[in-house]
Amino acid sequence: MIDRALSSLFKVVTDEAVNNPAFGKRLEESLAKFGQELAERRMAERNVGEFHPFIEFKKGTPEEFSARLGKFDVSELRVIVQKHHLDPANLLKGKGTKKTLAAHILEAARKRSERDAKLFEY
Amino acid sequence: MAPRTVSVVNMKGGVGKSTTVASLAETLASEGVRVLVIDLDPQSNVSMMLAGQDRWVELRQANRTIDEYFNQYVYGGEPRFFREFVANKVSDIAGEPALDLLISTPEFRYIERHALEKWVSQGFDIRQLNTRFSRLTHSAIENVAESYDLVLFDCPPGISMFAEAAIELSEFIVIPTIPDYVSRLGIFAFRKRALRSMEQRRFTDDRIYTLITKYEAQNSLHQSEAALLKDQFNVFDTRIPQAEQIARAAEWSDHKRTLEQKYGDAAAVIRKFAGEFRERVGLI
């Protein structure tokens, strides 16, 4: 059922894109923009890889951790924040500079490290 | 040779303890390991999963339950050997795997209360009661030691005196956990208790394992928490996925089936976990 509904929908869109050049151009631009953003996002995710802020924080001093964060660009830092749920109150609103993002991650990792240490004492 | 004794336990409910016990027991038994499952949870989930409802009712009517085993020590009466309470050849897996079970019933929750009332009124303190439960459980296992390679305790959520006894008796502890924040807190809450028991017997914490359950590979929270668990605890490499077929497998089949028919695509993961478990507890 859903396959027929989708085929029908795509045919309508395809026909309109062919017969209406203005619509076709807007559609093309929209898809290109989406593709570009998606490619950037995937690239950032690949670059972040297995980097886990809470684990990495414990491996050295806060300064060393900051230095490691400094190697990531803004989109990669955003991926770290999102992937590890470091902004539950959405204070950053999905934005932030490289400096503010790195500071936010450092603070979250520091707090988490302190809390987990207490749990191990529990 | 004495069987390996393993408690599957987590203070938190709903993390897959009974499912872990049932699937692990069935897999190992189908590989030729002689397994005894002891259900310590009054919810009786693993009893129902492994014996099926009809046989569970029969066993209950025949007074072959864990509550009846402990009842004889609380209320007295003609003593029966532990092995008389055990149901042989349970499971709906084809090939009659060497899997035995001591079922639990909802009444089991009252035994601890009655025992406490009676023995405390006789002047025993909690520590002595703990010791008594441990000894009873220990002598039960000794009674059947020659018949099994592995004894698996399915412990209830929270900590009961029976769960304490099982932990004190176990050489290994498996803590199933969902990789999320509250489940991880459950490990912290329990770990210290388990650690103390291990240290008293001169074991180290490398005998306390965490098993990640209900894992969703595309869920970034699960990815993040699983990595953290691996960093903080002694975690099995195998992760049990969130899978409809695993949940469906809990329901008894009147017709024998293969492990693959029962657990679907998850059977391969369950076999992998069983292999890793055997390696870690020395059941090769």
mmCIF file of C-alpha atoms in Angstrom:
data_model
loop_
_atom_site.group_PDB
_atom_site.id
_atom_site.type_symbol
_atom_site.label_atom_id
_atom_site.label_comp_id
_atom_site.label_asym_id
_atom_site.label_seq_id
_atom_site.Cartn_x
_atom_site.Cartn_y
_atom_site.Cartn_z
ATOM 1 C CA MET A 1 0.000 0.000 0.000
ATOM 2 C CA ILE A 2 2.685 2.472 1.078
ATOM 3 C CA ASP A 3 4.824 1.647 -1.972
ATOM 4 C CA ARG A 4 1.983 2.598 -4.324
ATOM 5 C CA ALA A 5 1.263 5.778 -2.354
ATOM 6 C CA LEU A 6 4.918 6.831 -2.526
ATOM 7 C CA SER A 7 5.225 5.980 -6.231
ATOM 8 C CA SER A 8 2.186 8.104 -6.934
ATOM 9 C CA LEU A 9 3.528 11.002 -4.854
ATOM 10 C CA PHE A 10 6.962 10.919 -6.511
ATOM 11 C CA LYS A 11 5.386 10.826 -9.953
ATOM 12 C CA VAL A 12 3.413 13.991 -9.184
ATOM 13 C CA VAL A 13 6.569 15.735 -7.927
ATOM 14 C CA THR A 14 8.655 14.487 -10.879
ATOM 15 C CA ASP A 15 6.074 15.626 -13.429
ATOM 16 C CA GLU A 16 5.821 19.046 -11.795
ATOM 17 C CA ALA A 17 9.625 19.427 -11.701
ATOM 18 C CA VAL A 18 9.816 18.639 -15.442
ATOM 19 C CA ASN A 19 6.861 20.833 -16.487
ATOM 20 C CA ASN A 20 7.537 23.751 -14.115
ATOM 21 C CA PRO A 21 11.186 24.930 -14.460
ATOM 22 C CA ALA A 22 10.924 27.342 -11.498
ATOM 23 C CA PHE A 23 9.742 24.525 -9.234
ATOM 24 C CA GLY A 24 12.412 22.197 -10.657
ATOM 25 C CA LYS A 25 15.161 24.731 -9.904
ATOM 26 C CA ARG A 26 13.971 25.297 -6.345
ATOM 27 C CA LEU A 27 13.783 21.558 -5.797
ATOM 28 C CA GLU A 28 17.308 21.104 -7.155
ATOM 29 C CA GLU A 29 18.687 23.837 -4.892
ATOM 30 C CA SER A 30 16.927 22.429 -1.881
ATOM 31 C CA LEU A 31 18.278 18.938 -2.517
ATOM 32 C CA ALA A 32 21.788 20.282 -3.126
ATOM 33 C CA LYS A 33 21.712 22.232 0.152
ATOM 34 C CA PHE A 34 20.431 19.207 2.061
ATOM 35 C CA GLY A 35 23.066 16.985 0.436
ATOM 36 C CA GLN A 36 25.826 19.416 1.329
ATOM 37 C CA GLU A 37 24.717 19.626 4.982
ATOM 38 C CA LEU A 38 24.382 15.889 5.230
ATOM 39 C CA ALA A 39 27.835 15.325 3.747
ATOM 40 C CA GLU A 40 29.347 17.808 6.208
ATOM 41 C CA ARG A 41 27.561 16.183 9.106
ATOM 42 C CA ARG A 42 28.729 12.683 8.082
ATOM 43 C CA MET A 43 32.288 13.964 7.680
ATOM 44 C CA ALA A 44 32.171 15.531 11.163
ATOM 45 C CA GLU A 45 30.835 12.273 12.648
ATOM 46 C CA ARG A 46 33.633 10.314 10.984
ATOM 47 C CA ASN A 47 36.263 12.727 12.300
ATOM 48 C CA VAL A 48 34.876 12.538 15.837
ATOM 49 C CA GLY A 49 34.874 8.738 15.580
ATOM 50 C CA GLU A 50 35.175 6.972 18.931
ATOM 51 C CA PHE A 51 36.147 10.122 20.833
ATOM 52 C CA HIS A 52 34.156 9.994 24.068
ATOM 53 C CA PRO A 53 34.482 13.178 26.175
ATOM 54 C CA PHE A 54 33.900 11.461 29.538
ATOM 55 C CA ILE A 55 36.466 8.776 28.830
ATOM 56 C CA GLU A 56 39.026 11.104 27.281
ATOM 57 C CA PHE A 57 38.738 13.599 30.128
ATOM 58 C CA LYS A 58 39.983 11.007 32.617
ATOM 59 C CA LYS A 59 43.060 10.210 30.567
ATOM 60 C CA GLY A 60 44.937 13.374 31.435
ATOM 61 C CA THR A 61 44.726 16.891 32.780
ATOM 62 C CA PRO A 62 41.910 19.317 31.861
ATOM 63 C CA GLU A 63 44.483 21.283 29.844
ATOM 64 C CA GLU A 64 45.393 18.197 27.833
ATOM 65 C CA PHE A 65 41.703 17.509 27.280
ATOM 66 C CA SER A 66 41.182 21.092 26.088
ATOM 67 C CA ALA A 67 44.106 20.708 23.732
ATOM 68 C CA ARG A 68 42.481 17.608 22.246
ATOM 69 C CA LEU A 69 39.188 19.474 21.854
ATOM 70 C CA GLY A 70 41.117 22.232 20.084
ATOM 71 C CA LYS A 71 41.833 19.854 17.209
ATOM 72 C CA PHE A 72 38.137 19.603 16.344
ATOM 73 C CA ASP A 73 36.317 22.207 14.262
ATOM 74 C CA VAL A 74 32.927 23.731 15.171
ATOM 75 C CA SER A 75 30.815 21.101 13.391
ATOM 76 C CA GLU A 76 32.788 18.292 15.018
ATOM 77 C CA LEU A 77 32.369 19.844 18.461
ATOM 78 C CA ARG A 78 28.634 20.106 17.798
ATOM 79 C CA VAL A 79 28.561 16.407 16.964
ATOM 80 C CA ILE A 80 30.264 15.624 20.298
ATOM 81 C CA VAL A 81 27.712 17.727 22.186
ATOM 82 C CA GLN A 82 24.793 16.102 20.408
ATOM 83 C CA LYS A 83 26.042 12.506 20.417
ATOM 84 C CA HIS A 84 26.806 12.509 24.137
ATOM 85 C CA HIS A 85 23.819 14.609 25.162
ATOM 86 C CA LEU A 86 25.955 17.338 26.718
ATOM 87 C CA ASP A 87 23.389 20.115 26.371
ATOM 88 C CA PRO A 88 20.163 18.728 27.829
ATOM 89 C CA ALA A 89 18.728 22.211 28.508
ATOM 90 C CA ASN A 90 19.641 23.395 24.970
ATOM 91 C CA LEU A 91 21.680 26.308 26.291
ATOM 92 C CA LEU A 92 23.787 26.324 23.137
ATOM 93 C CA LYS A 93 20.703 26.237 20.872
ATOM 94 C CA GLY A 94 22.666 24.134 18.387
ATOM 95 C CA LYS A 95 25.110 27.013 17.862
ATOM 96 C CA GLY A 96 28.207 28.318 19.598
ATOM 97 C CA THR A 97 31.753 29.181 18.579
ATOM 98 C CA LYS A 98 34.638 26.786 18.721
ATOM 99 C CA LYS A 99 35.677 28.360 22.011
ATOM 100 C CA THR A 100 32.254 28.261 23.691
ATOM 101 C CA LEU A 101 31.567 24.722 22.501
ATOM 102 C CA ALA A 102 34.931 23.464 23.767
ATOM 103 C CA ALA A 103 34.356 25.191 27.111
ATOM 104 C CA HIS A 104 30.911 23.635 27.364
ATOM 105 C CA ILE A 105 32.248 20.123 26.649
ATOM 106 C CA LEU A 106 35.094 20.577 29.133
ATOM 107 C CA GLU A 107 32.701 21.651 31.876
ATOM 108 C CA ALA A 108 30.276 18.783 31.170
ATOM 109 C CA ALA A 109 33.101 16.240 31.222
ATOM 110 C CA ARG A 110 34.529 17.658 34.434
ATOM 111 C CA LYS A 111 31.163 17.520 36.215
ATOM 112 C CA ARG A 112 30.419 14.021 34.972
ATOM 113 C CA SER A 113 33.842 12.817 36.056
ATOM 114 C CA GLU A 114 33.325 14.210 39.562
ATOM 115 C CA ARG A 115 29.854 12.677 39.863
ATOM 116 C CA ASP A 116 30.981 9.267 38.652
ATOM 117 C CA ALA A 117 33.902 9.289 41.074
ATOM 118 C CA LYS A 118 31.394 9.798 43.906
ATOM 119 C CA LEU A 119 29.282 6.904 42.624
ATOM 120 C CA PHE A 120 32.294 4.612 42.754
ATOM 121 C CA GLU A 121 32.762 5.631 46.410
ATOM 122 C CA TYR A 122 29.085 4.973 47.092
ATOM 123 C CA MET B 1 33.994 -31.516 39.902
ATOM 124 C CA ALA B 2 31.945 -28.696 41.460
ATOM 125 C CA PRO B 3 29.771 -26.730 39.057
ATOM 126 C CA ARG B 4 30.439 -23.118 38.205
ATOM 127 C CA THR B 5 28.041 -20.896 40.146
ATOM 128 C CA VAL B 6 26.883 -17.643 38.575
ATOM 129 C CA SER B 7 24.346 -15.083 39.788
ATOM 130 C CA VAL B 8 22.555 -12.905 37.255
ATOM 131 C CA VAL B 9 21.514 -9.842 39.182
ATOM 132 C CA ASN B 10 20.749 -6.139 38.987
ATOM 133 C CA MET B 11 18.897 -4.036 41.555
ATOM 134 C CA LYS B 12 16.996 -2.458 38.688
ATOM 135 C CA GLY B 13 14.090 -4.306 37.123
ATOM 136 C CA GLY B 14 13.375 -4.670 33.416
ATOM 137 C CA VAL B 15 16.987 -4.938 32.292
ATOM 138 C CA GLY B 16 16.666 -8.475 30.949
ATOM 139 C CA LYS B 17 17.887 -10.646 33.815
ATOM 140 C CA SER B 18 15.447 -13.514 33.264
ATOM 141 C CA THR B 19 15.778 -13.297 29.490
ATOM 142 C CA THR B 20 19.549 -13.467 29.854
ATOM 143 C CA VAL B 21 19.332 -16.498 32.146
ATOM 144 C CA ALA B 22 16.860 -18.335 29.913
ATOM 145 C CA SER B 23 18.665 -17.721 26.634
ATOM 146 C CA LEU B 24 22.105 -18.406 28.076
ATOM 147 C CA ALA B 25 20.943 -21.595 29.800
ATOM 148 C CA GLU B 26 19.252 -22.876 26.650
ATOM 149 C CA THR B 27 22.235 -22.116 24.453
ATOM 150 C CA LEU B 28 24.781 -23.704 26.782
ATOM 151 C CA ALA B 29 22.592 -26.732 27.436
ATOM 152 C CA SER B 30 22.132 -27.248 23.699
ATOM 153 C CA GLU B 31 25.939 -27.254 23.442
ATOM 154 C CA GLY B 32 26.176 -30.058 25.996
ATOM 155 C CA VAL B 33 26.777 -28.058 29.179
ATOM 156 C CA ARG B 34 24.720 -29.477 32.075
ATOM 157 C CA VAL B 35 22.864 -26.461 33.452
ATOM 158 C CA LEU B 36 20.701 -25.930 36.515
ATOM 159 C CA VAL B 37 18.699 -22.708 36.712
ATOM 160 C CA ILE B 38 17.467 -21.640 40.149
ATOM 161 C CA ASP B 39 14.725 -19.038 40.001
ATOM 162 C CA LEU B 40 14.963 -16.736 43.020
ATOM 163 C CA ASP B 41 12.466 -14.227 41.687
ATOM 164 C CA PRO B 42 8.846 -14.510 42.920
ATOM 165 C CA GLN B 43 7.766 -13.060 39.567
ATOM 166 C CA SER B 44 8.660 -16.546 38.263
ATOM 167 C CA ASN B 45 9.486 -15.254 34.800
ATOM 168 C CA VAL B 46 12.352 -17.583 34.042
ATOM 169 C CA SER B 47 10.321 -20.497 35.454
ATOM 170 C CA MET B 48 7.521 -19.762 32.995
ATOM 171 C CA MET B 49 9.950 -19.226 30.127
ATOM 172 C CA LEU B 50 11.814 -22.475 30.651
ATOM 173 C CA ALA B 51 9.109 -24.809 31.963
ATOM 174 C CA GLY B 52 6.037 -23.387 30.284
ATOM 175 C CA GLN B 53 2.875 -22.569 32.156
ATOM 176 C CA ASP B 54 1.412 -26.119 32.185
ATOM 177 C CA ARG B 55 4.503 -27.742 33.666
ATOM 178 C CA TRP B 56 4.950 -24.840 36.074
ATOM 179 C CA VAL B 57 1.424 -25.538 37.424
ATOM 180 C CA GLU B 58 2.206 -29.274 37.697
ATOM 181 C CA LEU B 59 5.424 -28.623 39.592
ATOM 182 C CA ARG B 60 3.659 -26.206 41.863
ATOM 183 C CA GLN B 61 0.921 -28.739 42.620
ATOM 184 C CA ALA B 62 3.599 -31.325 43.362
ATOM 185 C CA ASN B 63 5.240 -28.890 45.811
ATOM 186 C CA ARG B 64 8.449 -28.934 43.794
ATOM 187 C CA THR B 65 9.193 -25.234 44.145
ATOM 188 C CA ILE B 66 11.913 -23.141 45.727
ATOM 189 C CA ASP B 67 9.465 -21.862 48.340
ATOM 190 C CA GLU B 68 8.704 -25.453 49.395
ATOM 191 C CA TYR B 69 12.412 -26.228 49.595
ATOM 192 C CA PHE B 70 13.004 -23.367 52.046
ATOM 193 C CA ASN B 71 9.645 -23.914 53.739
ATOM 194 C CA GLN B 72 10.822 -27.199 55.212
ATOM 195 C CA TYR B 73 13.565 -25.339 57.069
ATOM 196 C CA VAL B 74 11.265 -22.575 58.247
ATOM 197 C CA TYR B 75 8.300 -24.701 59.312
ATOM 198 C CA GLY B 76 9.945 -28.089 59.784
ATOM 199 C CA GLY B 77 8.413 -31.327 58.473
ATOM 200 C CA GLU B 78 9.773 -34.322 56.639
ATOM 201 C CA PRO B 79 12.991 -33.162 54.962
ATOM 202 C CA ARG B 80 13.353 -33.773 51.251
ATOM 203 C CA PHE B 81 16.570 -33.654 49.281
ATOM 204 C CA PHE B 82 17.129 -30.610 47.105
ATOM 205 C CA ARG B 83 17.292 -32.752 43.972
ATOM 206 C CA GLU B 84 13.693 -33.845 44.531
ATOM 207 C CA PHE B 85 12.556 -30.270 43.953
ATOM 208 C CA VAL B 86 14.381 -29.858 40.648
ATOM 209 C CA ALA B 87 12.503 -30.255 37.351
ATOM 210 C CA ASN B 88 14.536 -32.142 34.771
ATOM 211 C CA LYS B 89 14.834 -31.462 31.053
ATOM 212 C CA VAL B 90 12.916 -28.228 30.782
ATOM 213 C CA SER B 91 12.945 -25.829 27.770
ATOM 214 C CA ASP B 92 11.169 -26.043 24.429
ATOM 215 C CA ILE B 93 14.446 -26.276 22.516
ATOM 216 C CA ALA B 94 14.721 -29.432 20.407
ATOM 217 C CA GLY B 95 17.203 -32.161 21.277
ATOM 218 C CA GLU B 96 16.406 -32.429 24.991
ATOM 219 C CA PRO B 97 19.195 -30.153 26.224
ATOM 220 C CA ALA B 98 20.537 -30.958 29.697
ATOM 221 C CA LEU B 99 18.716 -28.070 31.302
ATOM 222 C CA ASP B 100 17.107 -28.443 34.736
ATOM 223 C CA LEU B 101 15.180 -25.877 36.737
ATOM 224 C CA LEU B 102 13.999 -25.108 40.217
ATOM 225 C CA ILE B 103 10.887 -23.024 39.765
ATOM 226 C CA SER B 104 9.780 -20.078 41.827
ATOM 227 C CA THR B 105 6.205 -19.014 42.597
ATOM 228 C CA PRO B 106 4.658 -15.725 43.751
ATOM 229 C CA GLU B 107 4.398 -17.245 47.256
ATOM 230 C CA PHE B 108 8.183 -17.229 47.469
ATOM 231 C CA ARG B 109 8.040 -13.588 48.540
ATOM 232 C CA TYR B 110 6.386 -14.639 51.838
ATOM 233 C CA ILE B 111 9.010 -17.227 52.811
ATOM 234 C CA GLU B 112 11.628 -14.628 53.586
ATOM 235 C CA ARG B 113 9.169 -12.674 55.710
ATOM 236 C CA HIS B 114 8.020 -15.771 57.606
ATOM 237 C CA ALA B 115 11.593 -16.932 58.134
ATOM 238 C CA LEU B 116 12.551 -13.505 59.447
ATOM 239 C CA GLU B 117 9.594 -13.416 61.835
ATOM 240 C CA LYS B 118 10.249 -16.890 63.161
ATOM 241 C CA TRP B 119 14.013 -16.810 63.462
ATOM 242 C CA VAL B 120 14.208 -13.276 64.784
ATOM 243 C CA SER B 121 11.688 -14.239 67.489
ATOM 244 C CA GLN B 122 14.061 -17.101 68.331
ATOM 245 C CA GLY B 123 16.851 -14.607 68.920
ATOM 246 C CA PHE B 124 18.742 -14.702 65.603
ATOM 247 C CA ASP B 125 20.032 -11.426 64.197
ATOM 248 C CA ILE B 126 20.103 -10.461 60.531
ATOM 249 C CA ARG B 127 23.731 -11.482 60.051
ATOM 250 C CA GLN B 128 22.992 -14.936 61.442
ATOM 251 C CA LEU B 129 19.942 -15.222 59.208
ATOM 252 C CA ASN B 130 22.052 -14.327 56.205
ATOM 253 C CA THR B 131 24.511 -17.014 57.152
ATOM 254 C CA ARG B 132 21.673 -19.493 57.592
ATOM 255 C CA PHE B 133 20.220 -18.754 54.162
ATOM 256 C CA SER B 134 23.686 -19.014 52.629
ATOM 257 C CA ARG B 135 24.301 -22.381 54.254
ATOM 258 C CA LEU B 136 20.947 -23.715 53.138
ATOM 259 C CA THR B 137 21.611 -22.607 49.577
ATOM 260 C CA HIS B 138 25.131 -23.974 49.715
ATOM 261 C CA SER B 139 24.022 -27.374 50.960
ATOM 262 C CA ALA B 140 21.350 -27.424 48.241
ATOM 263 C CA ILE B 141 23.977 -26.960 45.547
ATOM 264 C CA GLU B 142 26.253 -29.553 47.174
ATOM 265 C CA ASN B 143 23.394 -32.029 46.976
ATOM 266 C CA VAL B 144 23.359 -31.804 43.178
ATOM 267 C CA ALA B 145 26.944 -30.721 42.488
ATOM 268 C CA GLU B 146 27.885 -33.852 40.571
ATOM 269 C CA SER B 147 24.993 -33.451 38.164
ATOM 270 C CA TYR B 148 25.837 -30.017 36.742
ATOM 271 C CA ASP B 149 28.575 -28.001 35.087
ATOM 272 C CA LEU B 150 26.841 -24.699 35.743
ATOM 273 C CA VAL B 151 24.344 -23.361 38.257
ATOM 274 C CA LEU B 152 22.671 -20.090 37.232
ATOM 275 C CA PHE B 153 20.763 -18.031 39.798
ATOM 276 C CA ASP B 154 18.121 -15.699 38.432
ATOM 277 C CA CYS B 155 17.946 -13.063 41.157
ATOM 278 C CA PRO B 156 15.005 -10.721 41.727
ATOM 279 C CA PRO B 157 15.304 -6.949 41.354
ATOM 280 C CA GLY B 158 16.417 -5.331 44.601
ATOM 281 C CA ILE B 159 18.265 -7.393 47.148
ATOM 282 C CA SER B 160 16.516 -10.179 49.039
ATOM 283 C CA MET B 161 18.177 -12.466 51.563
ATOM 284 C CA PHE B 162 18.017 -15.260 48.996
ATOM 285 C CA ALA B 163 19.739 -13.078 46.417
ATOM 286 C CA GLU B 164 22.374 -12.228 49.035
ATOM 287 C CA ALA B 165 22.879 -15.943 49.636
ATOM 288 C CA ALA B 166 23.247 -16.582 45.904
ATOM 289 C CA ILE B 167 25.753 -13.760 45.545
ATOM 290 C CA GLU B 168 27.801 -15.058 48.461
ATOM 291 C CA LEU B 169 27.827 -18.479 46.878
ATOM 292 C CA SER B 170 28.587 -17.403 43.322
ATOM 293 C CA GLU B 171 32.016 -17.445 41.761
ATOM 294 C CA PHE B 172 30.884 -15.026 39.076
ATOM 295 C CA ILE B 173 28.281 -12.291 38.870
ATOM 296 C CA VAL B 174 26.656 -11.074 35.665
ATOM 297 C CA ILE B 175 24.873 -7.712 35.759
ATOM 298 C CA PRO B 176 22.650 -7.201 32.729
ATOM 299 C CA THR B 177 22.062 -3.544 32.011
ATOM 300 C CA ILE B 178 20.472 -1.349 29.401
ATOM 301 C CA PRO B 179 23.003 1.280 28.306
ATOM 302 C CA ASP B 180 21.234 4.288 29.735
ATOM 303 C CA TYR B 181 21.709 6.591 32.684
ATOM 304 C CA VAL B 182 19.398 5.029 35.272
ATOM 305 C CA SER B 183 20.471 1.484 34.473
ATOM 306 C CA ARG B 184 24.103 2.484 34.903
ATOM 307 C CA LEU B 185 23.185 3.939 38.305
ATOM 308 C CA GLY B 186 21.754 0.511 39.168
ATOM 309 C CA ILE B 187 25.193 -1.012 38.672
ATOM 310 C CA PHE B 188 26.845 1.459 41.007
ATOM 311 C CA ALA B 189 24.191 0.744 43.626
ATOM 312 C CA PHE B 190 24.819 -2.997 43.464
ATOM 313 C CA ARG B 191 28.509 -3.202 42.603
ATOM 314 C CA LYS B 192 29.798 -2.398 46.067
ATOM 315 C CA ARG B 193 27.742 -5.200 47.610
ATOM 316 C CA ALA B 194 28.973 -7.675 45.005
ATOM 317 C CA LEU B 195 32.546 -6.483 45.408
ATOM 318 C CA ARG B 196 32.444 -7.027 49.169
ATOM 319 C CA SER B 197 31.232 -10.572 48.668
ATOM 320 C CA MET B 198 33.979 -11.265 46.146
ATOM 321 C CA GLU B 199 36.705 -9.801 48.332
ATOM 322 C CA GLN B 200 35.576 -11.842 51.344
ATOM 323 C CA ARG B 201 36.317 -14.936 49.286
ATOM 324 C CA ARG B 202 39.593 -13.500 48.023
ATOM 325 C CA PHE B 203 38.200 -13.052 44.525
ATOM 326 C CA THR B 204 38.773 -9.858 42.598
ATOM 327 C CA ASP B 205 36.335 -7.614 40.771
ATOM 328 C CA ASP B 206 37.268 -9.203 37.439
ATOM 329 C CA ARG B 207 34.625 -11.818 38.286
ATOM 330 C CA ILE B 208 31.860 -9.218 38.148
ATOM 331 C CA TYR B 209 30.685 -8.793 34.563
ATOM 332 C CA THR B 210 28.321 -6.333 32.997
ATOM 333 C CA LEU B 211 26.234 -7.440 30.029
ATOM 334 C CA ILE B 212 24.753 -4.758 27.800
ATOM 335 C CA THR B 213 21.161 -5.663 26.943
ATOM 336 C CA LYS B 214 18.373 -4.207 24.820
ATOM 337 C CA TYR B 215 21.051 -2.446 22.803
ATOM 338 C CA GLU B 216 19.971 -0.262 19.898
ATOM 339 C CA ALA B 217 22.954 0.243 17.610
ATOM 340 C CA GLN B 218 21.507 3.366 15.963
ATOM 341 C CA ASN B 219 20.661 5.018 19.284
ATOM 342 C CA SER B 220 23.354 7.597 20.088
ATOM 343 C CA LEU B 221 22.517 7.451 23.806
ATOM 344 C CA HIS B 222 23.133 3.701 23.778
ATOM 345 C CA GLN B 223 26.382 4.169 21.844
ATOM 346 C CA SER B 224 27.596 6.797 24.307
ATOM 347 C CA GLU B 225 26.575 4.900 27.462
ATOM 348 C CA ALA B 226 27.888 1.567 26.162
ATOM 349 C CA ALA B 227 31.316 3.111 25.593
ATOM 350 C CA LEU B 228 31.224 4.570 29.095
ATOM 351 C CA LEU B 229 30.208 1.229 30.630
ATOM 352 C CA LYS B 230 33.117 -0.439 28.857
ATOM 353 C CA ASP B 231 35.449 2.164 30.278
ATOM 354 C CA GLN B 232 34.119 1.879 33.831
ATOM 355 C CA PHE B 233 33.255 -1.796 34.242
ATOM 356 C CA ASN B 234 34.194 -5.285 33.162
ATOM 357 C CA VAL B 235 31.872 -5.596 30.178
ATOM 358 C CA PHE B 236 31.168 -8.506 27.835
ATOM 359 C CA ASP B 237 32.092 -7.648 24.250
ATOM 360 C CA THR B 238 28.798 -9.078 23.034
ATOM 361 C CA ARG B 239 25.803 -6.770 23.264
ATOM 362 C CA ILE B 240 22.335 -8.275 23.347
ATOM 363 C CA PRO B 241 20.199 -6.262 20.920
ATOM 364 C CA GLN B 242 16.712 -4.935 21.455
ATOM 365 C CA ALA B 243 14.840 -7.429 19.296
ATOM 366 C CA GLU B 244 11.225 -8.385 18.963
ATOM 367 C CA GLN B 245 12.171 -12.046 18.526
ATOM 368 C CA ILE B 246 13.918 -12.131 21.918
ATOM 369 C CA ALA B 247 10.776 -10.781 23.587
ATOM 370 C CA ARG B 248 8.626 -13.265 21.659
ATOM 371 C CA ALA B 249 10.908 -16.140 22.696
ATOM 372 C CA ALA B 250 9.679 -15.728 26.265
ATOM 373 C CA GLU B 251 6.405 -17.397 25.314
ATOM 374 C CA TRP B 252 6.415 -21.186 25.549
ATOM 375 C CA SER B 253 6.019 -23.239 22.394
ATOM 376 C CA ASP B 254 4.170 -26.563 22.629
ATOM 377 C CA HIS B 255 6.300 -27.822 19.754
ATOM 378 C CA LYS B 256 10.054 -28.195 20.105
ATOM 379 C CA ARG B 257 12.065 -25.692 18.095
ATOM 380 C CA THR B 258 15.650 -24.855 17.288
ATOM 381 C CA LEU B 259 17.501 -21.995 18.899
ATOM 382 C CA GLU B 260 17.317 -20.169 15.562
ATOM 383 C CA GLN B 261 13.550 -20.667 15.330
ATOM 384 C CA LYS B 262 13.124 -19.442 18.871
ATOM 385 C CA TYR B 263 15.414 -16.407 18.846
ATOM 386 C CA GLY B 264 15.417 -15.591 15.124
ATOM 387 C CA ASP B 265 18.266 -13.368 13.960
ATOM 388 C CA ALA B 266 19.247 -12.784 17.594
ATOM 389 C CA ALA B 267 20.246 -16.461 17.958
ATOM 390 C CA ALA B 268 23.667 -15.735 16.470
ATOM 391 C CA VAL B 269 24.297 -12.979 19.037
ATOM 392 C CA ILE B 270 23.081 -15.205 21.866
ATOM 393 C CA ARG B 271 25.429 -17.991 20.725
ATOM 394 C CA LYS B 272 28.269 -15.484 20.582
ATOM 395 C CA PHE B 273 27.497 -14.328 24.127
ATOM 396 C CA ALA B 274 27.350 -17.943 25.334
ATOM 397 C CA GLY B 275 30.782 -18.547 23.801
ATOM 398 C CA GLU B 276 32.211 -15.491 25.490
ATOM 399 C CA PHE B 277 30.575 -16.484 28.784
ATOM 400 C CA ARG B 278 32.081 -19.985 28.614
ATOM 401 C CA GLU B 279 35.497 -18.529 28.003
ATOM 402 C CA ARG B 280 35.278 -16.056 30.866
ATOM 403 C CA VAL B 281 33.923 -18.445 33.493
ATOM 404 C CA GLY B 282 36.125 -21.323 32.386
ATOM 405 C CA LEU B 283 33.484 -23.606 30.902
ATOM 406 C CA ILE B 284 35.468 -24.659 27.870
#
